[in-house]
């Protein structure tokens, strides 16, 4: 343990990791030698007219020779990695309690009365009663375009354009003009 910047530093025991790696630099040489071994085998089989058994025996011998060359060519080497960790211990400062007396200020409520009146203009809006608009409400609406009539609350009534709208409070008005009733609102009303 030693002191650095006012803090104590200690080192733990180093961890050693070992890994085996093949030499990748000689891979091209290994492929080239393998190609040469295959060519040598083909040349020997053709030149000596070897049959299948002798050719396969020659292949096994050449493969054993090639594997021993590969082992020395791509010889594995050991990589060592050393990990060392440092542990810092920080000394805590000592906190001392100091007691001081603080004088608190006294707050007094000051109430003053103002004798002069304040004049302000206040605008009050004058509202006149509005006249209620007399908008007629009809029970039935029809369409000149499709020759069908609907009840006031029907969802298809809202799809009728203003220029094609015909309205009345009696259903007989539309029956005289040979309008067909809506299948959604009027026919369901009669069934129910």
PDB file of C-alpha atoms in Angstrom:
ATOM      1  CA  UNK A   1       0.000   0.000   0.000  1.00  0.00           C
ATOM      2  CA  UNK A   2       1.378   3.404  -0.968  1.00  0.00           C
ATOM      3  CA  UNK A   3       0.141   7.000  -0.951  1.00  0.00           C
ATOM      4  CA  UNK A   4      -0.913   8.730  -4.214  1.00  0.00           C
ATOM      5  CA  UNK A   5      -2.641  12.159  -4.212  1.00  0.00           C
ATOM      6  CA  UNK A   6      -3.643  11.784  -0.582  1.00  0.00           C
ATOM      7  CA  UNK A   7      -5.283   8.382  -1.217  1.00  0.00           C
ATOM      8  CA  UNK A   8      -3.909   4.962  -0.395  1.00  0.00           C
ATOM      9  CA  UNK A   9      -3.511   2.581  -3.357  1.00  0.00           C
ATOM     10  CA  UNK A  10      -3.071  -1.166  -2.994  1.00  0.00           C
ATOM     11  CA  UNK A  11      -2.598  -3.743  -5.747  1.00  0.00           C
ATOM     12  CA  UNK A  12      -4.232  -7.134  -5.776  1.00  0.00           C
ATOM     13  CA  UNK A  13      -2.513 -10.296  -6.993  1.00  0.00           C
ATOM     14  CA  UNK A  14      -2.160 -10.334 -10.795  1.00  0.00           C
ATOM     15  CA  UNK A  15      -4.355 -12.730 -12.792  1.00  0.00           C
ATOM     16  CA  UNK A  16      -2.553 -14.583 -15.601  1.00  0.00           C
ATOM     17  CA  UNK A  17      -4.663 -15.809 -18.520  1.00  0.00           C
ATOM     18  CA  UNK A  18      -3.055 -18.163 -21.052  1.00  0.00           C
ATOM     19  CA  UNK A  19      -4.404 -18.865 -24.538  1.00  0.00           C
ATOM     20  CA  UNK A  20      -3.028 -20.955 -27.391  1.00  0.00           C
ATOM     21  CA  UNK A  21      -2.990 -19.383 -30.849  1.00  0.00           C
ATOM     22  CA  UNK A  22      -1.830 -20.741 -34.170  1.00  0.00           C
ATOM     23  CA  UNK A  23       0.566 -18.706 -36.262  1.00  0.00           C
ATOM     24  CA  UNK A  24      -1.680 -17.158 -38.885  1.00  0.00           C
ATOM     25  CA  UNK A  25       1.224 -15.790 -40.910  1.00  0.00           C
ATOM     26  CA  UNK A  26       2.091 -19.234 -42.339  1.00  0.00           C
ATOM     27  CA  UNK A  27      -1.420 -20.190 -43.530  1.00  0.00           C
ATOM     28  CA  UNK A  28      -0.603 -19.277 -47.134  1.00  0.00           C
ATOM     29  CA  UNK A  29       2.493 -21.505 -47.025  1.00  0.00           C
ATOM     30  CA  UNK A  30       0.418 -24.367 -45.586  1.00  0.00           C
ATOM     31  CA  UNK A  31      -2.106 -24.120 -48.456  1.00  0.00           C
ATOM     32  CA  UNK A  32       0.683 -23.991 -51.032  1.00  0.00           C
ATOM     33  CA  UNK A  33       2.401 -27.097 -49.563  1.00  0.00           C
ATOM     34  CA  UNK A  34      -0.975 -28.920 -49.483  1.00  0.00           C
ATOM     35  CA  UNK A  35      -1.452 -28.174 -53.199  1.00  0.00           C
ATOM     36  CA  UNK A  36       2.077 -29.455 -53.931  1.00  0.00           C
ATOM     37  CA  UNK A  37       1.385 -32.697 -51.986  1.00  0.00           C
ATOM     38  CA  UNK A  38      -1.792 -33.314 -54.032  1.00  0.00           C
ATOM     39  CA  UNK A  39       0.116 -32.710 -57.285  1.00  0.00           C
ATOM     40  CA  UNK A  40       2.922 -35.080 -56.178  1.00  0.00           C
ATOM     41  CA  UNK A  41       0.363 -37.803 -55.435  1.00  0.00           C
ATOM     42  CA  UNK A  42      -1.290 -37.406 -58.848  1.00  0.00           C
ATOM     43  CA  UNK A  43       2.085 -37.479 -60.650  1.00  0.00           C
ATOM     44  CA  UNK A  44       3.197 -40.635 -58.770  1.00  0.00           C
ATOM     45  CA  UNK A  45      -0.092 -42.463 -59.471  1.00  0.00           C
ATOM     46  CA  UNK A  46       0.040 -41.632 -63.194  1.00  0.00           C
ATOM     47  CA  UNK A  47       3.777 -42.269 -63.678  1.00  0.00           C
ATOM     48  CA  UNK A  48       3.914 -45.641 -61.829  1.00  0.00           C
ATOM     49  CA  UNK A  49       0.420 -46.841 -62.913  1.00  0.00           C
ATOM     50  CA  UNK A  50      -0.660 -47.572 -59.334  1.00  0.00           C
ATOM     51  CA  UNK A  51      -4.012 -49.272 -58.700  1.00  0.00           C
ATOM     52  CA  UNK A  52      -6.591 -48.057 -56.153  1.00  0.00           C
ATOM     53  CA  UNK A  53      -5.163 -49.819 -53.093  1.00  0.00           C
ATOM     54  CA  UNK A  54      -1.603 -48.648 -53.723  1.00  0.00           C
ATOM     55  CA  UNK A  55      -2.831 -45.123 -54.602  1.00  0.00           C
ATOM     56  CA  UNK A  56      -4.874 -44.853 -51.395  1.00  0.00           C
ATOM     57  CA  UNK A  57      -1.895 -46.163 -49.346  1.00  0.00           C
ATOM     58  CA  UNK A  58       0.319 -43.516 -50.985  1.00  0.00           C
ATOM     59  CA  UNK A  59      -2.364 -40.878 -50.165  1.00  0.00           C
ATOM     60  CA  UNK A  60      -2.423 -41.881 -46.470  1.00  0.00           C
ATOM     61  CA  UNK A  61       1.379 -41.680 -46.253  1.00  0.00           C
ATOM     62  CA  UNK A  62       1.421 -38.239 -47.912  1.00  0.00           C
ATOM     63  CA  UNK A  63      -1.386 -36.983 -45.605  1.00  0.00           C
ATOM     64  CA  UNK A  64       0.611 -38.064 -42.520  1.00  0.00           C
ATOM     65  CA  UNK A  65       3.701 -36.333 -43.921  1.00  0.00           C
ATOM     66  CA  UNK A  66       1.644 -33.175 -44.697  1.00  0.00           C
ATOM     67  CA  UNK A  67       0.092 -33.097 -41.201  1.00  0.00           C
ATOM     68  CA  UNK A  68       3.522 -33.270 -39.524  1.00  0.00           C
ATOM     69  CA  UNK A  69       4.736 -30.409 -41.757  1.00  0.00           C
ATOM     70  CA  UNK A  70       1.592 -28.420 -40.864  1.00  0.00           C
ATOM     71  CA  UNK A  71       2.170 -28.914 -37.142  1.00  0.00           C
ATOM     72  CA  UNK A  72       5.647 -27.397 -37.342  1.00  0.00           C
ATOM     73  CA  UNK A  73       4.589 -24.715 -39.825  1.00  0.00           C
ATOM     74  CA  UNK A  74       1.573 -23.508 -37.831  1.00  0.00           C
ATOM     75  CA  UNK A  75       3.162 -24.177 -34.454  1.00  0.00           C
ATOM     76  CA  UNK A  76       0.863 -22.953 -31.660  1.00  0.00           C
ATOM     77  CA  UNK A  77       2.262 -20.357 -29.316  1.00  0.00           C
ATOM     78  CA  UNK A  78       0.962 -19.338 -25.918  1.00  0.00           C
ATOM     79  CA  UNK A  79      -0.334 -15.822 -25.297  1.00  0.00           C
ATOM     80  CA  UNK A  80      -0.204 -14.656 -21.724  1.00  0.00           C
ATOM     81  CA  UNK A  81      -2.377 -11.820 -20.526  1.00  0.00           C
ATOM     82  CA  UNK A  82      -1.692 -10.360 -17.101  1.00  0.00           C
ATOM     83  CA  UNK A  83      -4.463  -8.412 -15.404  1.00  0.00           C
ATOM     84  CA  UNK A  84      -3.608  -6.370 -12.381  1.00  0.00           C
ATOM     85  CA  UNK A  85      -6.193  -4.370 -10.471  1.00  0.00           C
ATOM     86  CA  UNK A  86      -5.619  -1.383  -8.230  1.00  0.00           C
ATOM     87  CA  UNK A  87      -7.760  -0.643  -5.222  1.00  0.00           C
ATOM     88  CA  UNK A  88      -7.945   2.938  -3.987  1.00  0.00           C
ATOM     89  CA  UNK A  89      -9.019   3.700  -0.472  1.00  0.00           C
ATOM     90  CA  UNK A  90     -10.146   7.246   0.163  1.00  0.00           C
ATOM     91  CA  UNK A  91      -9.887   8.587   3.639  1.00  0.00           C
ATOM     92  CA  UNK A  92     -13.060  10.317   4.751  1.00  0.00           C
ATOM     93  CA  UNK A  93     -12.650  13.799   6.190  1.00  0.00           C
ATOM     94  CA  UNK A  94     -13.652  14.290   9.798  1.00  0.00           C
ATOM     95  CA  UNK A  95     -16.747  16.452  10.138  1.00  0.00           C
ATOM     96  CA  UNK A  96     -16.860  18.517  13.304  1.00  0.00           C
ATOM     97  CA  UNK A  97     -20.067  19.942  14.675  1.00  0.00           C
ATOM     98  CA  UNK A  98     -19.879  23.662  15.418  1.00  0.00           C
ATOM     99  CA  UNK A  99     -22.681  25.269  17.383  1.00  0.00           C
ATOM    100  CA  UNK A 100     -23.328  28.935  16.651  1.00  0.00           C
ATOM    101  CA  UNK A 101     -26.082  31.132  17.884  1.00  0.00           C
ATOM    102  CA  UNK A 102     -27.926  33.014  15.166  1.00  0.00           C
ATOM    103  CA  UNK A 103     -30.126  35.940  15.983  1.00  0.00           C
ATOM    104  CA  UNK A 104     -33.488  35.681  14.303  1.00  0.00           C
ATOM    105  CA  UNK A 105     -34.961  38.931  13.060  1.00  0.00           C
ATOM    106  CA  UNK A 106     -38.362  39.863  14.447  1.00  0.00           C
ATOM    107  CA  UNK A 107     -40.984  40.536  11.788  1.00  0.00           C
ATOM    108  CA  UNK A 108     -43.667  43.047  12.692  1.00  0.00           C
ATOM    109  CA  UNK A 109     -46.851  43.527  10.764  1.00  0.00           C
ATOM    110  CA  UNK A 110     -47.233  47.159   9.817  1.00  0.00           C
ATOM    111  CA  UNK A 111     -50.798  48.253   9.178  1.00  0.00           C
ATOM    112  CA  UNK A 112     -51.374  51.679   7.673  1.00  0.00           C
ATOM    113  CA  UNK A 113     -54.688  53.185   6.854  1.00  0.00           C
ATOM    114  CA  UNK A 114     -55.007  55.349   3.801  1.00  0.00           C
ATOM    115  CA  UNK A 115     -57.398  58.272   4.192  1.00  0.00           C
ATOM    116  CA  UNK A 116     -57.691  59.349   0.562  1.00  0.00           C
ATOM    117  CA  UNK A 117     -60.249  57.453  -1.524  1.00  0.00           C
ATOM    118  CA  UNK A 118     -59.215  56.011  -4.866  1.00  0.00           C
ATOM    119  CA  UNK A 119     -61.447  56.790  -7.828  1.00  0.00           C
ATOM    120  CA  UNK A 120     -61.568  54.368 -10.728  1.00  0.00           C
ATOM    121  CA  UNK A 121     -63.780  54.053 -13.728  1.00  0.00           C
ATOM    122  CA  UNK A 122     -65.548  50.744 -13.995  1.00  0.00           C
ATOM    123  CA  UNK A 123     -67.218  49.821 -17.243  1.00  0.00           C
ATOM    124  CA  UNK A 124     -70.332  47.717 -16.905  1.00  0.00           C
ATOM    125  CA  UNK A 125     -71.530  46.144 -20.139  1.00  0.00           C
ATOM    126  CA  UNK A 126     -75.180  46.767 -20.881  1.00  0.00           C
ATOM    127  CA  UNK A 127     -76.889  43.670 -22.174  1.00  0.00           C
ATOM    128  CA  UNK A 128     -80.180  43.851 -23.942  1.00  0.00           C
ATOM    129  CA  UNK A 129     -82.353  40.773 -24.078  1.00  0.00           C
ATOM    130  CA  UNK A 130     -81.996  38.999 -27.403  1.00  0.00           C
ATOM    131  CA  UNK A 131     -84.939  37.887 -29.354  1.00  0.00           C
ATOM    132  CA  UNK A 132     -85.315  34.178 -29.668  1.00  0.00           C
ATOM    133  CA  UNK A 133     -85.114  33.079 -33.283  1.00  0.00           C
ATOM    134  CA  UNK A 134     -88.117  31.233 -34.579  1.00  0.00           C
ATOM    135  CA  UNK A 135     -86.543  28.258 -36.349  1.00  0.00           C
ATOM    136  CA  UNK A 136     -89.146  25.738 -37.474  1.00  0.00           C
ATOM    137  CA  UNK A 137     -88.578  22.067 -36.634  1.00  0.00           C
ATOM    138  CA  UNK A 138     -89.998  19.502 -39.027  1.00  0.00           C
ATOM    139  CA  UNK A 139     -90.724  15.837 -38.287  1.00  0.00           C
ATOM    140  CA  UNK A 140     -89.996  14.473 -41.764  1.00  0.00           C
ATOM    141  CA  UNK A 141     -87.371  15.308 -44.379  1.00  0.00           C
ATOM    142  CA  UNK A 142     -87.337  14.076 -47.946  1.00  0.00           C
ATOM    143  CA  UNK A 143     -84.986  14.128 -50.908  1.00  0.00           C
ATOM    144  CA  UNK A 144     -86.040  15.265 -54.404  1.00  0.00           C
ATOM    145  CA  UNK A 145     -83.114  13.361 -55.828  1.00  0.00           C
ATOM    146  CA  UNK A 146     -83.804   9.858 -54.421  1.00  0.00           C
ATOM    147  CA  UNK A 147     -87.555  10.278 -53.717  1.00  0.00           C
ATOM    148  CA  UNK A 148     -87.258   8.918 -50.134  1.00  0.00           C
ATOM    149  CA  UNK A 149     -88.301  10.533 -46.871  1.00  0.00           C
ATOM    150  CA  UNK A 150     -86.737  10.158 -43.424  1.00  0.00           C
ATOM    151  CA  UNK A 151     -87.618  10.831 -39.797  1.00  0.00           C
ATOM    152  CA  UNK A 152     -85.997  13.890 -38.181  1.00  0.00           C
ATOM    153  CA  UNK A 153     -83.451  11.798 -36.179  1.00  0.00           C
ATOM    154  CA  UNK A 154     -82.422   9.459 -39.024  1.00  0.00           C
ATOM    155  CA  UNK A 155     -78.713   9.310 -39.788  1.00  0.00           C
ATOM    156  CA  UNK A 156     -79.367   9.337 -43.555  1.00  0.00           C
ATOM    157  CA  UNK A 157     -81.354  12.581 -43.287  1.00  0.00           C
ATOM    158  CA  UNK A 158     -78.133  14.453 -42.569  1.00  0.00           C
ATOM    159  CA  UNK A 159     -76.672  13.307 -45.888  1.00  0.00           C
ATOM    160  CA  UNK A 160     -79.336  15.072 -47.975  1.00  0.00           C
ATOM    161  CA  UNK A 161     -78.026  18.216 -49.665  1.00  0.00           C
ATOM    162  CA  UNK A 162     -79.780  21.517 -48.898  1.00  0.00           C
ATOM    163  CA  UNK A 163     -80.868  22.052 -52.518  1.00  0.00           C
ATOM    164  CA  UNK A 164     -82.591  18.623 -52.631  1.00  0.00           C
ATOM    165  CA  UNK A 165     -84.290  18.872 -49.192  1.00  0.00           C
ATOM    166  CA  UNK A 166     -88.084  18.842 -48.808  1.00  0.00           C
ATOM    167  CA  UNK A 167     -89.584  19.032 -45.293  1.00  0.00           C
ATOM    168  CA  UNK A 168     -92.994  18.662 -43.712  1.00  0.00           C
ATOM    169  CA  UNK A 169     -94.629  17.723 -40.410  1.00  0.00           C
ATOM    170  CA  UNK A 170     -96.974  15.135 -41.905  1.00  0.00           C
ATOM    171  CA  UNK A 171     -96.121  11.811 -43.414  1.00  0.00           C
ATOM    172  CA  UNK A 172     -99.104  12.030 -45.779  1.00  0.00           C
ATOM    173  CA  UNK A 173     -97.427  14.973 -47.570  1.00  0.00           C
ATOM    174  CA  UNK A 174     -94.691  12.616 -48.808  1.00  0.00           C
ATOM    175  CA  UNK A 175     -97.087   9.737 -49.536  1.00  0.00           C
ATOM    176  CA  UNK A 176     -99.157  11.971 -51.863  1.00  0.00           C
ATOM    177  CA  UNK A 177     -96.025  12.822 -53.844  1.00  0.00           C
ATOM    178  CA  UNK A 178     -95.131   9.084 -54.029  1.00  0.00           C
ATOM    179  CA  UNK A 179     -91.940   9.253 -51.923  1.00  0.00           C
ATOM    180  CA  UNK A 180     -90.764   5.900 -50.559  1.00  0.00           C
ATOM    181  CA  UNK A 181     -90.137   5.613 -46.769  1.00  0.00           C
ATOM    182  CA  UNK A 182     -86.615   5.104 -45.395  1.00  0.00           C
ATOM    183  CA  UNK A 183     -85.867   1.437 -44.693  1.00  0.00           C
ATOM    184  CA  UNK A 184     -83.813   2.265 -41.610  1.00  0.00           C
ATOM    185  CA  UNK A 185     -85.823   4.769 -39.601  1.00  0.00           C
ATOM    186  CA  UNK A 186     -89.496   4.553 -40.690  1.00  0.00           C
ATOM    187  CA  UNK A 187     -89.930   0.843 -41.460  1.00  0.00           C
ATOM    188  CA  UNK A 188     -88.219  -0.180 -38.188  1.00  0.00           C
ATOM    189  CA  UNK A 189     -90.514   2.215 -36.335  1.00  0.00           C
ATOM    190  CA  UNK A 190     -93.575   0.462 -37.761  1.00  0.00           C
ATOM    191  CA  UNK A 191     -92.253  -3.056 -37.032  1.00  0.00           C
ATOM    192  CA  UNK A 192     -91.391  -2.243 -33.420  1.00  0.00           C
TER     193      UNK A 192
END
